[in-house]
Tab-separated table of N, CA and C in Angstrom:
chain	number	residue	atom	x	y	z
A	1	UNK	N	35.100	28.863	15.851
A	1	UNK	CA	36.175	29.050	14.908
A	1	UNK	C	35.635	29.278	13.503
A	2	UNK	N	34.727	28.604	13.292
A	2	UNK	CA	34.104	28.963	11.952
A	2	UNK	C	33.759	30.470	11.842
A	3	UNK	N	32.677	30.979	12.925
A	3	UNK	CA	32.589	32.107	12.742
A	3	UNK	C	33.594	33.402	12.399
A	4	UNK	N	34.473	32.581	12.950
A	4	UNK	CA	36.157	33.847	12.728
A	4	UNK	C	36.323	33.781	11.186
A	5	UNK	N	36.306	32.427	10.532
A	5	UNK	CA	36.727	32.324	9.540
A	5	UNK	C	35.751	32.652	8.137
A	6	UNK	N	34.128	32.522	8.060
A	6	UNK	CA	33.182	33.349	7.895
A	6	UNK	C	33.420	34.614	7.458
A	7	UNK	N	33.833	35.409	9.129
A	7	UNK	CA	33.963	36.684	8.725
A	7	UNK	C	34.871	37.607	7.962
A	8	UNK	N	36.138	36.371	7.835
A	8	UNK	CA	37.427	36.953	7.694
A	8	UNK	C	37.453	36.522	5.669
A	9	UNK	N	36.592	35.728	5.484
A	9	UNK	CA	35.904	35.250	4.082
A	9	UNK	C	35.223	36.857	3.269
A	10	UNK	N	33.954	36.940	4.273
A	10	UNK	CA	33.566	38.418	4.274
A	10	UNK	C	34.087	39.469	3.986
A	11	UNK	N	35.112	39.940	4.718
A	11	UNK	CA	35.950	41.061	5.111
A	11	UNK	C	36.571	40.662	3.528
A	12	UNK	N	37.214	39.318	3.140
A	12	UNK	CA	37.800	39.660	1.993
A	12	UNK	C	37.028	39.523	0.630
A	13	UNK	N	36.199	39.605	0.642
A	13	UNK	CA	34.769	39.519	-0.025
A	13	UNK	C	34.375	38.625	-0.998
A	14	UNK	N	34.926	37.054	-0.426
A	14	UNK	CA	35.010	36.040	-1.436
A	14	UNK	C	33.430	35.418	-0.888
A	15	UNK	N	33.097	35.860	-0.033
A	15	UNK	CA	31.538	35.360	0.246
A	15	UNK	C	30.673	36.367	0.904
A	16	UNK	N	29.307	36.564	0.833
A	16	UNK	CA	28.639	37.410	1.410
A	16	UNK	C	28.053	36.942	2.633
A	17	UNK	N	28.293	38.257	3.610
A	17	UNK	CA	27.138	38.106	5.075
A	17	UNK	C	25.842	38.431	4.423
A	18	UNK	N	25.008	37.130	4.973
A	18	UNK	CA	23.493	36.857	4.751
A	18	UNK	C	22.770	37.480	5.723
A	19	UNK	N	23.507	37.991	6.667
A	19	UNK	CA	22.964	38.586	7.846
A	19	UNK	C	22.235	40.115	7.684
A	20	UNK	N	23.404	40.568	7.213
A	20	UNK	CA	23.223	42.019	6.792
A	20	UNK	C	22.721	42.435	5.865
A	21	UNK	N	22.792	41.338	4.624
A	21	UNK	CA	21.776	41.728	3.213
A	21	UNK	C	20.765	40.677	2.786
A	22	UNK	N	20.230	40.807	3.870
A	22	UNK	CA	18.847	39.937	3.706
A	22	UNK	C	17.668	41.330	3.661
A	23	UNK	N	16.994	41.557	2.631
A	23	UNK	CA	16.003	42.332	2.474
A	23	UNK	C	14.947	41.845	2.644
A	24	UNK	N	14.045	43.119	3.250
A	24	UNK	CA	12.486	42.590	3.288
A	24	UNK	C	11.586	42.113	2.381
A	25	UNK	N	10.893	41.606	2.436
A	25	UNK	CA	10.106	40.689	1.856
A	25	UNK	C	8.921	41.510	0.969
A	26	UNK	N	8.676	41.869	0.001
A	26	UNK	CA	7.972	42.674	-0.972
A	26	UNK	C	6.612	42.153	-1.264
A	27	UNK	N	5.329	42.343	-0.811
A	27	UNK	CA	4.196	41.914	-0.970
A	27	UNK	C	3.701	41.959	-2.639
A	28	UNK	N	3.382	41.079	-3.115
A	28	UNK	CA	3.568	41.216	-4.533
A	28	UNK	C	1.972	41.323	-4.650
A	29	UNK	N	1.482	42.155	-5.528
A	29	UNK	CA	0.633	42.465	-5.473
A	29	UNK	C	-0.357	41.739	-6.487
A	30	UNK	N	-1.400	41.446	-6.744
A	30	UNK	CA	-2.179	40.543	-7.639
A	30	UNK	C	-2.326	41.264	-8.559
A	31	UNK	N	-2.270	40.891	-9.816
A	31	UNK	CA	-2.478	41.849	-11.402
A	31	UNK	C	-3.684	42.474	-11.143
A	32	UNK	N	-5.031	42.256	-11.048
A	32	UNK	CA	-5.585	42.596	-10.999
A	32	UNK	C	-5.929	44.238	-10.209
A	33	UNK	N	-5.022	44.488	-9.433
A	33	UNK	CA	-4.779	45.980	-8.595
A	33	UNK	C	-4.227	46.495	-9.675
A	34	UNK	N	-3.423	46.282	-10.377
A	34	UNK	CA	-2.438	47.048	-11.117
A	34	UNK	C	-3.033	47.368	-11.812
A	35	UNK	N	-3.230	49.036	-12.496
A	35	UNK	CA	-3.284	49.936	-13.267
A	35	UNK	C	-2.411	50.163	-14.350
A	36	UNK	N	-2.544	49.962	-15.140
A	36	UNK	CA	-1.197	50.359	-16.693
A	36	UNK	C	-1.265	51.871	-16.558
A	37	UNK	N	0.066	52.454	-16.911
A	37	UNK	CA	0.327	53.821	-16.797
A	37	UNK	C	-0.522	54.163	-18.247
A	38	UNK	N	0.329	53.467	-19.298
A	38	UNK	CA	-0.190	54.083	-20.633
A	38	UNK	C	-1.454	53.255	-21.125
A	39	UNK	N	-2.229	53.876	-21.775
A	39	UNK	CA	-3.616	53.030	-22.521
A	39	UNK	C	-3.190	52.773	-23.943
A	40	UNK	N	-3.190	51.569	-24.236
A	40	UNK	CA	-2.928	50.754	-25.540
A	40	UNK	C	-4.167	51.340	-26.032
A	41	UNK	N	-3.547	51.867	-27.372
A	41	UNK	CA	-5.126	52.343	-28.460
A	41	UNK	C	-5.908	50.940	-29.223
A	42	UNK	N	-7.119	50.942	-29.144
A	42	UNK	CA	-7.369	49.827	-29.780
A	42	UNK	C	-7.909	49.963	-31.267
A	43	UNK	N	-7.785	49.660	-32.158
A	43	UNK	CA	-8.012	49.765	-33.165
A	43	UNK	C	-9.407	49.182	-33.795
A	44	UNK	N	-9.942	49.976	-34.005
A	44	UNK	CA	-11.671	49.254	-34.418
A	44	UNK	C	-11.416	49.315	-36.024
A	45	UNK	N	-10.801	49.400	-36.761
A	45	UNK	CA	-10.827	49.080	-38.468
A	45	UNK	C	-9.644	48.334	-38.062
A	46	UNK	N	-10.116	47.160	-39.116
A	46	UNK	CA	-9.103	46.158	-39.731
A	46	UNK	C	-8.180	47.010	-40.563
A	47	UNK	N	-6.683	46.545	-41.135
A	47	UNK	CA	-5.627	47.169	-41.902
A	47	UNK	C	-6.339	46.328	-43.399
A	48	UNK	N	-6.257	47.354	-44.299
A	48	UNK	CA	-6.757	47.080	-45.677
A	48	UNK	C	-5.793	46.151	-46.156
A	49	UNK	N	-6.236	45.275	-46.807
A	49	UNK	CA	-4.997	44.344	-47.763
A	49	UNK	C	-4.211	44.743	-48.584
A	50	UNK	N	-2.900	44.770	-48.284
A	50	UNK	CA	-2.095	45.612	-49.443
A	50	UNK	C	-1.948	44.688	-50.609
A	51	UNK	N	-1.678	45.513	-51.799
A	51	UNK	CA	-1.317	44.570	-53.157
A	51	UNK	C	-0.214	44.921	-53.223
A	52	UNK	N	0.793	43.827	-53.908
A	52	UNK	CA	2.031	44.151	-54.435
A	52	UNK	C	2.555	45.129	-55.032
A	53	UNK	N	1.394	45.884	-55.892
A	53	UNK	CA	1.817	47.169	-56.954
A	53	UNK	C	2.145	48.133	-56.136
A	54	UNK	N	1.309	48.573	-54.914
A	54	UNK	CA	1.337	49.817	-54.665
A	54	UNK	C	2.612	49.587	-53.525
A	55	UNK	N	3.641	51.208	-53.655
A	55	UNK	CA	5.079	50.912	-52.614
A	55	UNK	C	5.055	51.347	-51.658
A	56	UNK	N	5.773	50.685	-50.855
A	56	UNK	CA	5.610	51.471	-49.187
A	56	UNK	C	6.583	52.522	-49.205
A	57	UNK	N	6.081	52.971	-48.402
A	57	UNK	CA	7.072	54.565	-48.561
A	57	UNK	C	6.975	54.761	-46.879
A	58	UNK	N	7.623	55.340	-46.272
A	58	UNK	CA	8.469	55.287	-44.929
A	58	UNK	C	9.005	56.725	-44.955
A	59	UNK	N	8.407	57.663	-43.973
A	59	UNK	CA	8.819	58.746	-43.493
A	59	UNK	C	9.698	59.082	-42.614
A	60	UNK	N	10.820	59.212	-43.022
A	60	UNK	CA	11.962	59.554	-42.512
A	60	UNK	C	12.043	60.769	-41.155
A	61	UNK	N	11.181	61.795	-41.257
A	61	UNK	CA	10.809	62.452	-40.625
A	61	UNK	C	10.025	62.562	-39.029
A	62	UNK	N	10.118	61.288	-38.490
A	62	UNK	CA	9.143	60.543	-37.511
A	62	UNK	C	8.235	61.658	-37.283
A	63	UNK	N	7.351	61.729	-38.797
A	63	UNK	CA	5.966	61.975	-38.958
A	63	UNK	C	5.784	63.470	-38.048
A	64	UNK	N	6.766	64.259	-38.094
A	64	UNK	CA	6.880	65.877	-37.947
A	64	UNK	C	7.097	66.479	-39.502
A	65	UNK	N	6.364	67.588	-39.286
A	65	UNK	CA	6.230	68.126	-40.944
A	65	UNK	C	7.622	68.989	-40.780
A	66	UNK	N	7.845	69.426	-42.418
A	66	UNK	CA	9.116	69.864	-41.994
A	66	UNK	C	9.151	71.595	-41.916
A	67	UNK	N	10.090	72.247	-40.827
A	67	UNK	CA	9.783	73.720	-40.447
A	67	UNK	C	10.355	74.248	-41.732
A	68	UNK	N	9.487	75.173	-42.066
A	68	UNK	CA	10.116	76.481	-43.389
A	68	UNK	C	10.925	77.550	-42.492
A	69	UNK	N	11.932	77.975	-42.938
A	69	UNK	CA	12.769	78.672	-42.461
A	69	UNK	C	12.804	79.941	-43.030
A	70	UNK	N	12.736	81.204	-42.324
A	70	UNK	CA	12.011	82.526	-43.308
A	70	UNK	C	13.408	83.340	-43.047
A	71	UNK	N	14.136	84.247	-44.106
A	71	UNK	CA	14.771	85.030	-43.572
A	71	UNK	C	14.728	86.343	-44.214
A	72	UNK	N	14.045	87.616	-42.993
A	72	UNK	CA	13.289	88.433	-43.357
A	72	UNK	C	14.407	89.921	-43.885
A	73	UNK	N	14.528	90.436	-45.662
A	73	UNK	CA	15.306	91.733	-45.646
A	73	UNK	C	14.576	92.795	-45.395
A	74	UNK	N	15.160	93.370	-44.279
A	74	UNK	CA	14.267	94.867	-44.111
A	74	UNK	C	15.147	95.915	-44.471
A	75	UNK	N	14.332	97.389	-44.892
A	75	UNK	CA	15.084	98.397	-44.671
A	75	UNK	C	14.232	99.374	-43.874
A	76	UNK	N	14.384	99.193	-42.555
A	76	UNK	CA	13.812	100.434	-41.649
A	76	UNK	C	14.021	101.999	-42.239
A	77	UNK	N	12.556	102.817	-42.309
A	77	UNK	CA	12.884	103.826	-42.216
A	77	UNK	C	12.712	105.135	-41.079
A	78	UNK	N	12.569	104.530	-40.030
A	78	UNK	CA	12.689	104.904	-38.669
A	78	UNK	C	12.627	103.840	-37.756
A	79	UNK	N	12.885	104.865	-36.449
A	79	UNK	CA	12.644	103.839	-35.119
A	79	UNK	C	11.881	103.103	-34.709
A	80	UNK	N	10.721	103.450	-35.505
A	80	UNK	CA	9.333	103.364	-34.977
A	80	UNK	C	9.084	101.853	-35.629
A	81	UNK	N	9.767	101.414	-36.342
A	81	UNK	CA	9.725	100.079	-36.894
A	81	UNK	C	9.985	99.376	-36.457
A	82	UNK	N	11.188	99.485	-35.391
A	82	UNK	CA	11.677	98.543	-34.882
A	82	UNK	C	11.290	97.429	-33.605
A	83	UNK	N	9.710	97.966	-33.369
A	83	UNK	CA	9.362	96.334	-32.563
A	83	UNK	C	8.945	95.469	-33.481
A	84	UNK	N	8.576	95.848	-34.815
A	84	UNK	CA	8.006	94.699	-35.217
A	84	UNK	C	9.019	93.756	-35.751
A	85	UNK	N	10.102	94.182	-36.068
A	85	UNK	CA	11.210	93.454	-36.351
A	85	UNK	C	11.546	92.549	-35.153
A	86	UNK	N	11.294	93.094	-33.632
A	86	UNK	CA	11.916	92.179	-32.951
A	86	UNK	C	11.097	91.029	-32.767
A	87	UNK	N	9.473	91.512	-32.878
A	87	UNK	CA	8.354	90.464	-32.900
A	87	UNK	C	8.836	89.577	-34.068
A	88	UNK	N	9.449	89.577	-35.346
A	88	UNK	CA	9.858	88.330	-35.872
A	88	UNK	C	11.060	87.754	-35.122
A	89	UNK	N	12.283	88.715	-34.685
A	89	UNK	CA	12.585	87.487	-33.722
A	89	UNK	C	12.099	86.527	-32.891
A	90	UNK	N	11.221	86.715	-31.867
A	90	UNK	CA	10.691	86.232	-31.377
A	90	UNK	C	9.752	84.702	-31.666
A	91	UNK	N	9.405	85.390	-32.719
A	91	UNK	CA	8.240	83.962	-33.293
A	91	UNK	C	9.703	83.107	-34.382
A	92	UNK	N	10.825	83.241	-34.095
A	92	UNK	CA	12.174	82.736	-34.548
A	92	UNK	C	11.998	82.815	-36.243
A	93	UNK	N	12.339	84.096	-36.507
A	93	UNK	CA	12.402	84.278	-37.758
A	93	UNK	C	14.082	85.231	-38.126
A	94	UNK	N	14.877	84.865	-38.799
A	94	UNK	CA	15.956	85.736	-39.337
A	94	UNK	C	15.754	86.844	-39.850
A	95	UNK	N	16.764	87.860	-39.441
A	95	UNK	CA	16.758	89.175	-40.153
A	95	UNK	C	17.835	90.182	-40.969
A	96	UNK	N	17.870	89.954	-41.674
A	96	UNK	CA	19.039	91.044	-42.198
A	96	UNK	C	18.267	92.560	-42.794
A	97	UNK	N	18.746	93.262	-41.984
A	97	UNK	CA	18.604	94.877	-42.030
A	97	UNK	C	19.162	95.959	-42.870
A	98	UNK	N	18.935	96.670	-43.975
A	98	UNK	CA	19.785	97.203	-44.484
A	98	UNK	C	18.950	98.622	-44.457
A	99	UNK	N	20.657	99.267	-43.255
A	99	UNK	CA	20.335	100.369	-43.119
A	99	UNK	C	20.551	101.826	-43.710
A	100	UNK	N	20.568	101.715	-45.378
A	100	UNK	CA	20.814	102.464	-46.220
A	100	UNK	C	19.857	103.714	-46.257
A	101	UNK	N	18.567	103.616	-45.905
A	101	UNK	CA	17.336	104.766	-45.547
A	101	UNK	C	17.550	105.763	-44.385
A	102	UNK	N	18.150	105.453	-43.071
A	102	UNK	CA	18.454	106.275	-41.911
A	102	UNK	C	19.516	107.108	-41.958
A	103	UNK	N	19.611	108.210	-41.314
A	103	UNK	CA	20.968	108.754	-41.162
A	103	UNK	C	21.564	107.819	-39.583
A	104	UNK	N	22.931	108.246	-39.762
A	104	UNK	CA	23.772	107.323	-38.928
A	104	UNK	C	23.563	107.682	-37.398
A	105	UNK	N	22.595	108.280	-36.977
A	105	UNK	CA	22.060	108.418	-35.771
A	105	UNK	C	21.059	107.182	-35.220
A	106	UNK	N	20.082	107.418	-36.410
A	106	UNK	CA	19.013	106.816	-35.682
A	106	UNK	C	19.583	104.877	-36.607
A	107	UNK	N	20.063	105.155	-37.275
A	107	UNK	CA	20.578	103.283	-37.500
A	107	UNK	C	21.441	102.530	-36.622
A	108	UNK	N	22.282	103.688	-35.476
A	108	UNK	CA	22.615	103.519	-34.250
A	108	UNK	C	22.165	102.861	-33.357
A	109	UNK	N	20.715	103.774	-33.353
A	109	UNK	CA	19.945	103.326	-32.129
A	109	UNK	C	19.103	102.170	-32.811
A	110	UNK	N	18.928	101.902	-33.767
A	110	UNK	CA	17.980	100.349	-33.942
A	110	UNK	C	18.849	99.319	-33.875
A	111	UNK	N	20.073	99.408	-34.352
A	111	UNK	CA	21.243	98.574	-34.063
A	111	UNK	C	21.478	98.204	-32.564
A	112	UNK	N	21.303	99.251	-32.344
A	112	UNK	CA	21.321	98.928	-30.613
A	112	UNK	C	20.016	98.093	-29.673
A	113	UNK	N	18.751	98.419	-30.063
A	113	UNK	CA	17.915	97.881	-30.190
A	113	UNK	C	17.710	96.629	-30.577
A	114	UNK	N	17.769	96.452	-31.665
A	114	UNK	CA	17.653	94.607	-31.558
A	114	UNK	C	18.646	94.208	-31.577
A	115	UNK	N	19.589	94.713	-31.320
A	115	UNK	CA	20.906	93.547	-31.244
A	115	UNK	C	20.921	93.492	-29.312
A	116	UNK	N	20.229	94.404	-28.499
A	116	UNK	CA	19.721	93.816	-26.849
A	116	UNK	C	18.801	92.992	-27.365
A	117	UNK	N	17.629	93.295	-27.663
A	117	UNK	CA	16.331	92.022	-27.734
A	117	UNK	C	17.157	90.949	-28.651
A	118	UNK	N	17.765	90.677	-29.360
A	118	UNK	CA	18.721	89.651	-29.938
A	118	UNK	C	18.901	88.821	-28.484
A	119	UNK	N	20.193	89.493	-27.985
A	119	UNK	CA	20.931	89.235	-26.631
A	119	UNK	C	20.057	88.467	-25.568
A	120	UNK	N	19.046	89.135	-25.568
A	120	UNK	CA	17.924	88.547	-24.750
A	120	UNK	C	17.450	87.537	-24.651
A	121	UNK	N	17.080	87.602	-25.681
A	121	UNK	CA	16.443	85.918	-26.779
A	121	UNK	C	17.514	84.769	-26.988
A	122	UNK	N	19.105	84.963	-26.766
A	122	UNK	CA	19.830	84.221	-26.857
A	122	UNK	C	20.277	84.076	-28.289
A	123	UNK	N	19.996	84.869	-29.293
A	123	UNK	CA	20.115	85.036	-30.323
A	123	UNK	C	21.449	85.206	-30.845
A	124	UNK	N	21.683	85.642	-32.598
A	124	UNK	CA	23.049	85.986	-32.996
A	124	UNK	C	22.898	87.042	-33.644
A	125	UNK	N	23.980	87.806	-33.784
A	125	UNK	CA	24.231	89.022	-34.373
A	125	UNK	C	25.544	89.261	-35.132
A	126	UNK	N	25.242	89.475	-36.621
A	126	UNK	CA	26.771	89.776	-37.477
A	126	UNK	C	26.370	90.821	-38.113
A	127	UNK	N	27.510	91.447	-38.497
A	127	UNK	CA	27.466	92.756	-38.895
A	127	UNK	C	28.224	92.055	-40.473
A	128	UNK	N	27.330	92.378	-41.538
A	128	UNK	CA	27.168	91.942	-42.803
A	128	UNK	C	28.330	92.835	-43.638
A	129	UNK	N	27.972	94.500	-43.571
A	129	UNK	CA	28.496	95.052	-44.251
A	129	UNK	C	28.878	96.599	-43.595
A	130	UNK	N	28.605	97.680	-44.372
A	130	UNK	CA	29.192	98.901	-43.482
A	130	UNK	C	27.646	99.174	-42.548
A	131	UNK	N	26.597	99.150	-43.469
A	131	UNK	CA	24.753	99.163	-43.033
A	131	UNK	C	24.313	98.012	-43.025
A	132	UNK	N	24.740	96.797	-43.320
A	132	UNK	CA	23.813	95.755	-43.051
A	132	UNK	C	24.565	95.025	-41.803
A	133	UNK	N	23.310	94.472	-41.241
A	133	UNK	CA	23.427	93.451	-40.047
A	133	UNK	C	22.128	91.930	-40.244
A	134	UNK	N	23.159	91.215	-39.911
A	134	UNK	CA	22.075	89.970	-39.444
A	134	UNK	C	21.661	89.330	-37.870
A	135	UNK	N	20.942	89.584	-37.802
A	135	UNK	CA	20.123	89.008	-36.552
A	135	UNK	C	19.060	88.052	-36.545
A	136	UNK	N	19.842	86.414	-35.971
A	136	UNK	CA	18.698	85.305	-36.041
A	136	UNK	C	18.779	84.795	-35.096
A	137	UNK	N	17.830	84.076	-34.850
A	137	UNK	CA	17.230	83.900	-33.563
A	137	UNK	C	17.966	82.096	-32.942
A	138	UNK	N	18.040	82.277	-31.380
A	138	UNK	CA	18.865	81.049	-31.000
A	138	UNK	C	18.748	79.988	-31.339
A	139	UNK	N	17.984	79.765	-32.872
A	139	UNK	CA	18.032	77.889	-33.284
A	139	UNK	C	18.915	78.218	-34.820
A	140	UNK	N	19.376	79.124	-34.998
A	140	UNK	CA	20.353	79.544	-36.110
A	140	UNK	C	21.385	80.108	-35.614
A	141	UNK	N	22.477	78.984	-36.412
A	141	UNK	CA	23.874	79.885	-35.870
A	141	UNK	C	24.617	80.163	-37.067
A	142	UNK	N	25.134	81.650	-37.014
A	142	UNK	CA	25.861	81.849	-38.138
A	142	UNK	C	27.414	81.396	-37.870
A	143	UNK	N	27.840	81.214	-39.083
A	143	UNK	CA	29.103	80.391	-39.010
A	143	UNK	C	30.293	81.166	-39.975
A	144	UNK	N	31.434	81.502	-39.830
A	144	UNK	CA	32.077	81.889	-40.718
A	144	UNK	C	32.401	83.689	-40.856
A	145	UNK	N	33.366	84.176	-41.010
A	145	UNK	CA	33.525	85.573	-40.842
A	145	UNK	C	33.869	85.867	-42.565
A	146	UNK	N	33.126	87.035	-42.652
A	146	UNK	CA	33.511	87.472	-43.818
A	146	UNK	C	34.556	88.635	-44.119
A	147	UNK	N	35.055	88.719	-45.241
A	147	UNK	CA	36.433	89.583	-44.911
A	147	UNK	C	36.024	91.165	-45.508
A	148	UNK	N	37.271	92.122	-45.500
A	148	UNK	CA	36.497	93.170	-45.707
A	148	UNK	C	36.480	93.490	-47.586
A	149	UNK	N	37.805	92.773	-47.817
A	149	UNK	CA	37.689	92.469	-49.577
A	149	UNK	C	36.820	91.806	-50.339
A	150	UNK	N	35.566	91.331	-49.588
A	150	UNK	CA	34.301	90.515	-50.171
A	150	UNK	C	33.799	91.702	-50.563
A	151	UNK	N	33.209	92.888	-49.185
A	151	UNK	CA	32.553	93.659	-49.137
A	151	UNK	C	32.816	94.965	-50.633
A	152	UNK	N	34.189	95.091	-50.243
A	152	UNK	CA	34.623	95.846	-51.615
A	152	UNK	C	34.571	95.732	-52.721
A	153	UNK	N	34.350	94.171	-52.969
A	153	UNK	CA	34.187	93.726	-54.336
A	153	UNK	C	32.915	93.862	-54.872
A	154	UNK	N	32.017	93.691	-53.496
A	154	UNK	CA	30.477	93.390	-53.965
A	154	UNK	C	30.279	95.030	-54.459
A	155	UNK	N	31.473	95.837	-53.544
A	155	UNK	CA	30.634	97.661	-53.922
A	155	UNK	C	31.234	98.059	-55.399
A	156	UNK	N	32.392	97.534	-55.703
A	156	UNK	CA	33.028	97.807	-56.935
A	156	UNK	C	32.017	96.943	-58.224
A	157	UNK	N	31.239	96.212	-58.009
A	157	UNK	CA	30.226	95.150	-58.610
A	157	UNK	C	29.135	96.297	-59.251
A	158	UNK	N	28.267	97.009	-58.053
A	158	UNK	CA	27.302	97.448	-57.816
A	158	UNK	C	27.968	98.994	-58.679
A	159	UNK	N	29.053	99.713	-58.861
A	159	UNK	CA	29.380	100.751	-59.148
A	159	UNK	C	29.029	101.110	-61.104
């Protein structure tokens, strides 16, 4: 009768079967086998005595220098320019293009050109003005649309 009542304890899970979750027995191994994954550096110079005057200063940066961010204006004056422009994409450098030197054929086809190797790279692409474009590379995202009364103002500026 106990056993009925045991199981029916079980079933409502106010106690556990010892039967079924009894695990095997784990040979514990002596420290001495054990290998450390990582090697503790040991330090052969003592830390110099600090004096009160001089301040601690604490790098915010967890001691990574900080990346310069380049963003390159070109004005292509042919096709023939255009790998090296994509080679700064690549090594993740920004580009804005101003294609005021080409006739509207061949600023076509470079437009077309790195704005695929853009695509490729996972990159972004905005179209700045009537000839300019920006193209930067997938750790820059451009944000924000510009309108076409900026553009007019900047040409009525320049007139």
């Amino acid at each position: 009768m106990s056993d009925f009542i045991h199981k029916f304890k079980v079933f409502l899970g106010v106690t556990e079967d010892f039967e079924e979750s009894e695990e095997p027995e784990v040979k514990e191994r002596p420290e001495e086998d054990v290998v450390p994954l990582r090697r503790e550096r040991i330090r052969k110079q003592q830390p110099k005595a600090r004096t009160k005057s001089t301040p601690q200063l604490v790098s915010l940066s967890g001691g990574q220098t900080a990346v310069q961010s380049r963003i390159f204006i070109l004005e292509p004056r042919s096709f023939a320019d255009v790998k090296e422009y994509v080679a700064f994409l690549k090594s993740r450098k920004s580009l804005i293009l101003r294609l005021h030197q080409v006739d509207k054929a061949e600023a076509q086809r470079i437009v077309d050109f790195i704005s695929g190797a853009t695509h490729a790279l996972e990159g972004n692409m905005r179209k700045l003005g009537e000839t300019i474009f920006c193209f930067t590379p997938s750790s820059v995202v451009i944000e924000g649309d510009l309108e076409a009364d900026f553009f007019d103002l900047i040409k009525s500026e320049g007139e």
